[in-house]
Every structure is written in structure tokens, then in C-alpha cells.
Amino acid sequence: MATVLLNGSSHVHYGGVKLLNMKDHRLDCGVTDISFKACIQKDLSRVFMSSKFSCIKSHCFQVIFNQNHASRRNPKISCFQDSATKYFDFVVIGSGVAGLRYALEVSKRGSVAVITKAEPHESNTNYAQGGVSAVLCPSDSVENHMRDTIVAGAHLCDEETVRVVCTEGPDRIKELIAIGALFDHGDDGNLHLAREGGHSHRRIVHAADMTGREIERALLKAVDDDPNISIFEHHFAIDLLTSQDESDIYCHGVDTLNTETQQVVRFISKVMLLASGGAGHIYPTTTNPPVATGDGVAMARRAQAVISNMEFVQFHPTALADEGLPIKPKKRRENAFLITEAVRGDGGILYNQSMQRFMPLYDEREELAPRDVVARSIDDQLKKRGEKYVLLDISHKPRQEILAHFPNIAAECLQYGLDITSMPIPVVPAAHYMCGGVQAGLHGETNIKGLYVAGEVACTGLHGANRLASNSLLEALVFARRAVRPSIDHLECSSLNTQDSNMWARPVLPLSLKSNTVQDIMLQTRVIRTELQSIMWEYVGIVRSTSRLKTAEWKIGELELEWEKFLFRRGWEPTMVGLEACEMRNLFCCAKLVVSSALARQESRGLHFTEDFPYLEESKRKPTIILPSSSLKVTWSSRQLHKQPH
């Protein structure tokens, strides 16, 4: 994969980055100024009578209901809508903590569309067990939190970003509580603060072992009650709609596929927040939900965004190992069940299958070492002993304390005959979190005008080479909030012409293909997906080497070529879309970014460990930056659909 890989500052001065010229789709923006904030809500029976649509002055207004919440949501009127094109002031891609928190703020200044790939709650946030880290204890300090973050990040973190996040964290927690999130409290009435690996103090705010679910519940309820926010479920984001004016690239919207109606829907907006989560499914075993196929990073890459630090893939050291359960699950899980870091923070001990404790052999911090250290230690034990899993034991703690702190884990394990109050838990590392992503400034801004990023899809510089436990939800909250002011400023100085929505070729559905042909393509795509995941685990896993990375690069390139030939020989057109095919192109894009970045880092730092360069090198303590490049090998996954040959 021919890319431009540079080592440099973690904050790119976007005004000075010369990007790939895209002359074929230059748009004349700013002709007509449309205010989308003038959506009028009147007596619906009077305005719409018995019809779903009513055309007023040649513009269509549509009543939008959230299907799953129709009985609880107020109907919303979104201006200038038709079935194929929708206009909003702000479009948010993703319904996790970052997307929802941002939507609640910008909705005070305009209409907001939240586009989500599945149901609104289906996000990485919902699966986060541990909690949110913040300095809320008098014996703790911002400096302590910063130090822990930087040490865990192998000193690759951007110090300014770390200070901002650690300083603003407590206020973001208080805002969540004000919105309605219910966190655990101690006997003294104060928030109960847990401790996790890599933290020197107790600073993890949590709701038992289901913190993400509670945060998502509170935010979704607030969004549900907000008349300026419309949620579009089961809308898969295909590609960003961009234009170029000399060296500046602008984002104007996104094409989506409604996977329930099989209709392509175009969203046009003045401001876009990308909060689409990670790419865990480039690996065969991941704690991420099925929606985490790297769509945001891949779309941004195709739109010429700067990408950073993709080599740093965090493998959570303790996912539930189904092979070690007394009763085996009847079918393979779509995503591995996470055993939160807080189990080790509460005193959980790791043993091999001979019940020999091994973490003291690897690190003086033992079970409280950062995730990269623990994951590599487990990986080493498994390879040396030829075993499939290790054991995490918390049964020495009081039964009621275990059940109070980890009710979700206890219930899940009990389904399969394992009582965690008396038996150790079988665990194995699984792909968990992408520390790299779309490079963002201190306010979530990217090198593309009008495009902001927050959450796992972003690379803000906070995590460096390894994320400190429970810093992810914190980062999402802080950057979602910090992106609000510049987003509003961009909204107020932007103009848009409704006719511009026709300037990009629209994706098409494979209606011209026979149903058995489409079925063959879907089946083969699933086979290719499994092969890609196997390559990534075998050659780009927890421990790497230059030869294995180069093998992965070659194998992925050949596999992608094989898949594309299969598609196009069966009549698939480059502008055609389908959920599985589009996910596959995004997985290929992200996998190649991870491999290229890993090859560029010739040292071992944080989550990237390579046998050929097993030590830290101070001269290489710089982020890996992938700039847009015209020398990219053009594949279906590397080019926006509206730029594909017809």
C-alpha cells in the first residue's frame, strides 16, 4: 500500500497541508444561504391533515418518527426533505456517547440528524463496563491523572491534549449526572470510585459493571425528549460528500443506505460530526459490537482526511474465553464478552491453567499493569504453554461484594455453569480499541472543513501508544463538548445551495443483478471477511515482526484483488452498494492502514511490539501520520463511490 507516512507533531496545522487535488468534483458553494433552523412545528392535524407529506412553496416537509420510540417521541418536522435527500444544520454519524452528547448541545442552535447503523443503543459505549475516569477525590490531582495517562501511553501522548482532558473531565461527569446518568455511590453518599490497571488512584466513576449502558440510557432519553434531534436508525453511512477549493477540502454531507428499506438516502448539512466508533472487526475476536467495521476511518480516509497512529490496536487482556466455560455457548458470539479491567482493579488475580500466578514474572505492577503489558504477558503464557486461555480469579473476595460490583459478569458466566464467586473465569485477549484514527485538533477539527471527529474514530493525541483504562468515555465526552463551539461558528459562516445535492453521482442498489448473483456475492464476501480477519490475527496481532507485517501487506493486497475481481466479473458496478460489500471495503481500508503504520514504526512502543525492534527509541517518539497521497494504489475501498468510474 503506497502511502505517505510521516513522523511529526501530533497536531497538524491543517491550513498548511497540501492535499490531493480533486478537480473532478469541485462545487460552487455559498450561492444560496438556507437556514435549516426555521423548522416550524404547528398543529400537525392542521398542517399535514391525513397525508404524511405536504408540499409548501415547492419544498417538502416531512414528519419524522423514530420507529422504535414512536409512542414516546414527539413528531419532528425537518425542513426541505424528500425521501432521497434530507437537509439538516448538523449531521452526526454514530449514536454512542460522543455523538449523542454533541447532538444535545448543537441542537440548541439548529436541526440535528443522528445517523446510526443499527438501533441507537448499539454502540461501543453500550458495551463499556468499567467506567469513566476523572479526578473527583481530594487525594487525587490532575497531575496524577496526567502522569498515569502519559505513562500508559508510553510517552507518546500529546501533553496539551492530556491536560485538557484531565482538567475538563470532572465537569463532564457532573453534566452527565445532571442529564440523568445514575452512578454508584458509597456508604458516605459520595460517588464510589473504582481503581483500574495503570491508575495510581481511585478515580473510576461507574454504574456497577454496566457503566456504558447507563450512560447510553441517560443520553438517549435526553435525545428522545429533544424536538430538534431526529434519529435515523438502520442507516449505514457509505461515503462523505466532499468538494475541493484549491488546497481546502469541504464536507457537505453523507450518503447512507437505509438497510431496512434498501433505499439510498443523502444527507446534506453544514456541519458533520463523525463519531462512528472503532474497527474491532478487522480481527476475528473482538469485544466490539458487530457495527464496528471501521466505517468512519475508512470514509474519512477516502475523503482525504489525515490519519494517525493506526498501528496502536489495543487488545483487551481479559475477554471471556468460551472454550473454558463448563457449558459451551451453542453458537459463536458476534463479539466477545468483556471482563472489565475493574475485576483486576478489585483484586482479581491471573493464573495459568496450572493455577500458577504469572503477572509478577512480567511486571512489578502485577495485575494492575497497563493493558498492553498484561495482554502481552497472557499471549506469552499461551504460546509457551500451548493453552487457549488463562484464568482470572476474584473468588477470594466476599460473595456479596463480587455480586454487587460485577452483576452483569456474574449473570453472563452463570448462564454457562460458572459461578465467579467460587470459580476462576477463563479469559483471553481480544481486539478492543483503536488508539489511532482520524487526526483531530483540540476542538475535534480535522483537515476537512466542516468535518469534526470525537470518540474512538478520532486520534486526539490523548492515548498515545496505549489507552489508559476508562479514558475512552472521558475523551469522547470532552471532545464532543469541545467540538460544539467551532461547529456553531462554522454553521453561522457557511452557506449552502440546495441544488448542490445533485452534484455528486448517487450510489445505486444492485437491482440489475439476479438474486442468486447477489446471494453468491454476499456469501463470498463473508468468506473473504473471515480470511482478512485471520490474516490480521496471524500476522498483525499482539506480537509482530517485519517479515510477518510484509506478508500481511502482500496477502491483504492479493485478497482484496481477488474479491474485487469476483464482484466485477459477476456484474457488480463500482457505484453499487450493499451493507456487507460496503463493510468489506471499509475493513480492507482499515486493515491496510494498520499494517502500513505498523511497518513505519521501527521500534516497540505501547501496543505495537515488534520482535525486530524490541526496544523503545527516543528518536522515534513521534506519532505516525498518514497524509492523503495521489500515489495510492486505486482499489474500490480507496475511492469514494461518487468518484468511481461509471
CSV table of N, CA and C in Angstrom, one decimal, residues 178-266:
chain,number,residue,atom,x,y,z
A,178,ALA,N,-26.2,15.5,35.7
A,178,ALA,CA,-27.3,16.5,35.5
A,178,ALA,C,-28.3,16.0,34.4
A,179,ILE,N,-27.8,15.3,33.4
A,179,ILE,CA,-28.6,14.8,32.3
A,179,ILE,C,-29.5,13.6,32.8
A,180,GLY,N,-29.0,12.9,33.8
A,180,GLY,CA,-29.8,11.8,34.4
A,180,GLY,C,-29.0,10.5,34.6
A,181,ALA,N,-27.7,10.5,34.3
A,181,ALA,CA,-27.0,9.2,34.5
A,181,ALA,C,-26.9,8.9,36.0
A,182,LEU,N,-27.1,7.7,36.3
A,182,LEU,CA,-27.1,7.2,37.7
A,182,LEU,C,-25.9,6.4,38.0
A,183,PHE,N,-24.9,6.9,38.7
A,183,PHE,CA,-23.7,6.2,39.0
A,183,PHE,C,-23.7,5.7,40.5
A,184,ASP,N,-22.9,4.7,40.8
A,184,ASP,CA,-22.8,4.1,42.1
A,184,ASP,C,-22.3,5.0,43.1
A,185,HIS,N,-22.9,5.0,44.3
A,185,HIS,CA,-22.4,5.8,45.4
A,185,HIS,C,-22.0,4.9,46.6
A,186,GLY,N,-21.0,5.4,47.4
A,186,GLY,CA,-20.6,4.6,48.6
A,186,GLY,C,-21.5,4.9,49.8
A,187,ASP,N,-21.1,4.3,50.9
A,187,ASP,CA,-21.9,4.4,52.1
A,187,ASP,C,-21.9,5.9,52.6
A,188,ASP,N,-20.9,6.6,52.2
A,188,ASP,CA,-20.8,8.0,52.7
A,188,ASP,C,-21.6,9.0,51.8
A,189,GLY,N,-22.3,8.4,50.8
A,189,GLY,CA,-23.1,9.3,49.9
A,189,GLY,C,-22.4,9.9,48.7
A,190,ASN,N,-21.1,9.7,48.7
A,190,ASN,CA,-20.3,10.2,47.6
A,190,ASN,C,-20.2,9.2,46.5
A,191,LEU,N,-19.8,9.6,45.3
A,191,LEU,CA,-19.6,8.7,44.2
A,191,LEU,C,-18.6,7.6,44.6
A,192,HIS,N,-18.9,6.4,44.3
A,192,HIS,CA,-18.0,5.3,44.5
A,192,HIS,C,-17.0,5.3,43.4
A,193,LEU,N,-15.7,5.4,43.7
A,193,LEU,CA,-14.6,5.5,42.8
A,193,LEU,C,-13.9,4.2,42.8
A,194,ALA,N,-13.8,3.5,41.6
A,194,ALA,CA,-13.0,2.3,41.5
A,194,ALA,C,-11.6,2.6,41.0
A,195,ARG,N,-10.8,1.6,41.1
A,195,ARG,CA,-9.4,1.7,40.5
A,195,ARG,C,-9.2,0.6,39.5
A,196,GLU,N,-8.5,1.0,38.4
A,196,GLU,CA,-8.2,0.0,37.4
A,196,GLU,C,-6.7,0.0,37.0
A,197,GLY,N,-6.3,-0.9,36.2
A,197,GLY,CA,-4.9,-1.0,35.8
A,197,GLY,C,-4.3,0.3,35.2
A,198,GLY,N,-3.2,0.6,35.7
A,198,GLY,CA,-2.5,1.8,35.3
A,198,GLY,C,-2.8,3.1,36.0
A,199,HIS,N,-3.9,3.0,36.9
A,199,HIS,CA,-4.3,4.2,37.6
A,199,HIS,C,-3.6,4.2,39.0
A,200,SER,N,-3.1,5.3,39.5
A,200,SER,CA,-2.4,5.4,40.8
A,200,SER,C,-3.4,5.7,41.9
A,201,HIS,N,-4.6,6.1,41.5
A,201,HIS,CA,-5.6,6.5,42.5
A,201,HIS,C,-7.0,5.9,42.1
A,202,ARG,N,-7.9,5.9,43.0
A,202,ARG,CA,-9.3,5.5,42.7
A,202,ARG,C,-10.0,6.7,42.0
A,203,ARG,N,-10.3,6.6,40.8
A,203,ARG,CA,-11.0,7.7,40.0
A,203,ARG,C,-12.0,7.2,39.0
A,204,ILE,N,-12.4,6.0,39.1
A,204,ILE,CA,-13.3,5.5,38.0
A,204,ILE,C,-14.8,5.6,38.5
A,205,VAL,N,-15.5,6.5,37.9
A,205,VAL,CA,-16.9,6.6,38.2
A,205,VAL,C,-17.6,5.5,37.4
A,206,HIS,N,-18.6,4.8,38.1
A,206,HIS,CA,-19.2,3.6,37.4
A,206,HIS,C,-20.6,3.4,37.9
A,207,ALA,N,-21.3,2.5,37.1
A,207,ALA,CA,-22.6,2.0,37.4
A,207,ALA,C,-22.5,0.5,37.4
A,208,ALA,N,-22.1,0.0,38.5
A,208,ALA,CA,-21.8,-1.5,38.7
A,208,ALA,C,-20.8,-1.8,37.6
A,209,ASP,N,-21.1,-2.9,36.8
A,209,ASP,CA,-20.2,-3.2,35.6
A,209,ASP,C,-21.0,-3.0,34.3
A,210,MET,N,-21.9,-2.0,34.3
A,210,MET,CA,-22.7,-1.7,33.1
A,210,MET,C,-22.7,-0.2,32.9
A,211,THR,N,-21.5,0.5,33.1
A,211,THR,CA,-21.5,1.9,33.0
A,211,THR,C,-21.9,2.5,31.7
A,212,GLY,N,-21.4,1.9,30.6
A,212,GLY,CA,-21.7,2.4,29.3
A,212,GLY,C,-23.2,2.3,29.0
A,213,ARG,N,-23.8,1.2,29.4
A,213,ARG,CA,-25.2,1.1,29.2
A,213,ARG,C,-26.0,2.2,29.9
A,214,GLU,N,-25.6,2.5,31.1
A,214,GLU,CA,-26.3,3.5,31.9
A,214,GLU,C,-26.1,4.9,31.2
A,215,ILE,N,-24.9,5.2,30.8
A,215,ILE,CA,-24.7,6.5,30.1
A,215,ILE,C,-25.5,6.6,28.8
A,216,GLU,N,-25.5,5.5,28.1
A,216,GLU,CA,-26.3,5.5,26.8
A,216,GLU,C,-27.8,5.7,27.1
A,217,ARG,N,-28.3,5.0,28.2
A,217,ARG,CA,-29.7,5.2,28.5
A,217,ARG,C,-30.0,6.6,28.8
A,218,ALA,N,-29.2,7.3,29.6
A,218,ALA,CA,-29.5,8.6,30.0
A,218,ALA,C,-29.4,9.6,28.8
A,219,LEU,N,-28.4,9.4,28.0
A,219,LEU,CA,-28.3,10.3,26.8
A,219,LEU,C,-29.4,10.0,25.8
A,220,LEU,N,-29.8,8.8,25.6
A,220,LEU,CA,-30.8,8.5,24.6
A,220,LEU,C,-32.2,9.1,25.1
A,221,LYS,N,-32.4,9.0,26.4
A,221,LYS,CA,-33.6,9.6,26.9
A,221,LYS,C,-33.7,11.1,26.7
A,222,ALA,N,-32.5,11.8,26.9
A,222,ALA,CA,-32.4,13.2,26.7
A,222,ALA,C,-32.6,13.6,25.2
A,223,VAL,N,-32.0,12.8,24.3
A,223,VAL,CA,-32.2,13.0,22.9
A,223,VAL,C,-33.6,12.7,22.5
A,224,ASP,N,-34.2,11.7,23.1
A,224,ASP,CA,-35.6,11.4,22.8
A,224,ASP,C,-36.5,12.6,23.1
A,225,ASP,N,-36.2,13.3,24.1
A,225,ASP,CA,-37.0,14.4,24.5
A,225,ASP,C,-36.7,15.7,23.8
A,226,ASP,N,-35.7,15.7,23.0
A,226,ASP,CA,-35.3,17.0,22.3
A,226,ASP,C,-35.9,17.1,20.9
A,227,PRO,N,-36.8,18.1,20.7
A,227,PRO,CA,-37.5,18.2,19.5
A,227,PRO,C,-36.7,18.6,18.3
A,228,ASN,N,-35.4,19.0,18.5
A,228,ASN,CA,-34.6,19.4,17.4
A,228,ASN,C,-33.7,18.3,16.9
A,229,ILE,N,-33.8,17.1,17.5
A,229,ILE,CA,-32.9,16.0,17.1
A,229,ILE,C,-33.8,14.9,16.5
A,230,SER,N,-33.4,14.4,15.3
A,230,SER,CA,-34.1,13.3,14.7
A,230,SER,C,-33.1,12.1,14.6
A,231,ILE,N,-33.5,10.9,15.0
A,231,ILE,CA,-32.6,9.8,14.9
A,231,ILE,C,-33.0,8.9,13.7
A,232,PHE,N,-32.0,8.6,12.9
A,232,PHE,CA,-32.3,7.7,11.7
A,232,PHE,C,-31.6,6.4,11.9
A,233,GLU,N,-32.4,5.4,12.3
A,233,GLU,CA,-31.9,4.1,12.6
A,233,GLU,C,-31.6,3.3,11.4
A,234,HIS,N,-30.8,2.3,11.5
A,234,HIS,CA,-30.5,1.4,10.4
A,234,HIS,C,-30.1,2.1,9.1
A,235,HIS,N,-29.4,3.2,9.2
A,235,HIS,CA,-28.8,3.9,8.1
A,235,HIS,C,-27.3,3.8,8.1
A,236,PHE,N,-26.8,3.0,7.2
A,236,PHE,CA,-25.4,2.8,7.1
A,236,PHE,C,-24.7,3.9,6.3
A,237,ALA,N,-23.7,4.5,6.8
A,237,ALA,CA,-23.0,5.6,6.2
A,237,ALA,C,-22.1,5.1,5.1
A,238,ILE,N,-22.2,5.5,3.9
A,238,ILE,CA,-21.5,4.9,2.7
A,238,ILE,C,-20.2,5.7,2.5
A,239,ASP,N,-20.4,7.0,2.2
A,239,ASP,CA,-19.3,7.9,1.9
A,239,ASP,C,-19.6,9.4,2.2
A,240,LEU,N,-18.6,10.1,2.6
A,240,LEU,CA,-18.8,11.5,2.8
A,240,LEU,C,-18.9,12.3,1.5
A,241,LEU,N,-19.6,13.3,1.4
A,241,LEU,CA,-19.7,14.2,0.2
A,241,LEU,C,-18.8,15.4,0.4
A,242,THR,N,-17.8,15.4,-0.4
A,242,THR,CA,-16.8,16.5,-0.3
A,242,THR,C,-16.5,17.2,-1.6
A,243,SER,N,-16.0,18.4,-1.4
A,243,SER,CA,-15.5,19.2,-2.6
A,243,SER,C,-14.2,19.8,-2.3
A,244,GLN,N,-13.5,20.3,-3.2
A,244,GLN,CA,-12.2,21.0,-3.0
A,244,GLN,C,-12.2,22.3,-3.7
A,245,ASP,N,-11.6,23.3,-3.0
A,245,ASP,CA,-11.4,24.6,-3.5
A,245,ASP,C,-9.9,24.9,-3.2
A,246,GLU,N,-9.1,24.8,-4.3
A,246,GLU,CA,-7.7,24.9,-4.2
A,246,GLU,C,-7.1,23.9,-3.1
A,247,SER,N,-6.5,24.3,-2.0
A,247,SER,CA,-6.0,23.4,-1.1
A,247,SER,C,-7.0,22.9,0.0
A,248,ASP,N,-8.1,23.6,0.1
A,248,ASP,CA,-9.1,23.3,1.1
A,248,ASP,C,-10.1,22.3,0.6
A,249,ILE,N,-10.4,21.3,1.5
A,249,ILE,CA,-11.5,20.3,1.2
A,249,ILE,C,-12.6,20.6,2.2
A,250,TYR,N,-13.8,20.5,1.7
A,250,TYR,CA,-15.0,20.8,2.4
A,250,TYR,C,-15.9,19.6,2.5
A,251,CYS,N,-16.6,19.4,3.6
A,251,CYS,CA,-17.5,18.3,3.8
A,251,CYS,C,-19.0,18.9,3.7
A,252,HIS,N,-19.8,18.3,2.9
A,252,HIS,CA,-21.2,18.8,2.7
A,252,HIS,C,-22.3,17.8,3.2
A,253,GLY,N,-21.9,16.6,3.5
A,253,GLY,CA,-22.9,15.6,3.9
A,253,GLY,C,-22.4,14.2,3.7
A,254,VAL,N,-23.4,13.3,3.6
A,254,VAL,CA,-23.0,11.9,3.6
A,254,VAL,C,-24.1,11.1,2.9
A,255,ASP,N,-23.7,10.1,2.1
A,255,ASP,CA,-24.7,9.2,1.5
A,255,ASP,C,-24.9,8.0,2.5
A,256,THR,N,-26.1,7.6,2.6
A,256,THR,CA,-26.4,6.4,3.5
A,256,THR,C,-27.2,5.4,2.8
A,257,LEU,N,-27.2,4.2,3.4
A,257,LEU,CA,-28.1,3.1,2.9
A,257,LEU,C,-29.1,2.8,4.0
A,258,ASN,N,-30.3,3.0,3.8
A,258,ASN,CA,-31.3,2.5,4.8
A,258,ASN,C,-31.4,1.0,4.6
A,259,THR,N,-30.9,0.3,5.6
A,259,THR,CA,-30.8,-1.2,5.4
A,259,THR,C,-32.1,-1.9,5.6
A,260,GLU,N,-33.1,-1.2,6.1
A,260,GLU,CA,-34.5,-1.8,6.3
A,260,GLU,C,-35.3,-1.7,5.0
A,261,THR,N,-35.2,-0.5,4.3
A,261,THR,CA,-36.0,-0.2,3.1
A,261,THR,C,-35.2,-0.4,1.9
A,262,GLN,N,-33.8,-0.6,2.0
A,262,GLN,CA,-32.9,-0.7,0.9
A,262,GLN,C,-33.0,0.5,0.0
A,263,GLN,N,-33.0,1.7,0.6
A,263,GLN,CA,-33.0,2.9,-0.2
A,263,GLN,C,-31.8,3.7,0.2
A,264,VAL,N,-31.2,4.3,-0.8
A,264,VAL,CA,-30.1,5.3,-0.6
A,264,VAL,C,-30.7,6.6,-0.2
A,265,VAL,N,-30.2,7.1,0.9
A,265,VAL,CA,-30.7,8.4,1.4
A,265,VAL,C,-29.5,9.4,1.5
A,266,ARG,N,-29.6,10.5,1.0
A,266,ARG,CA,-28.5,11.5,1.0
A,266,ARG,C,-28.8,12.6,2.1
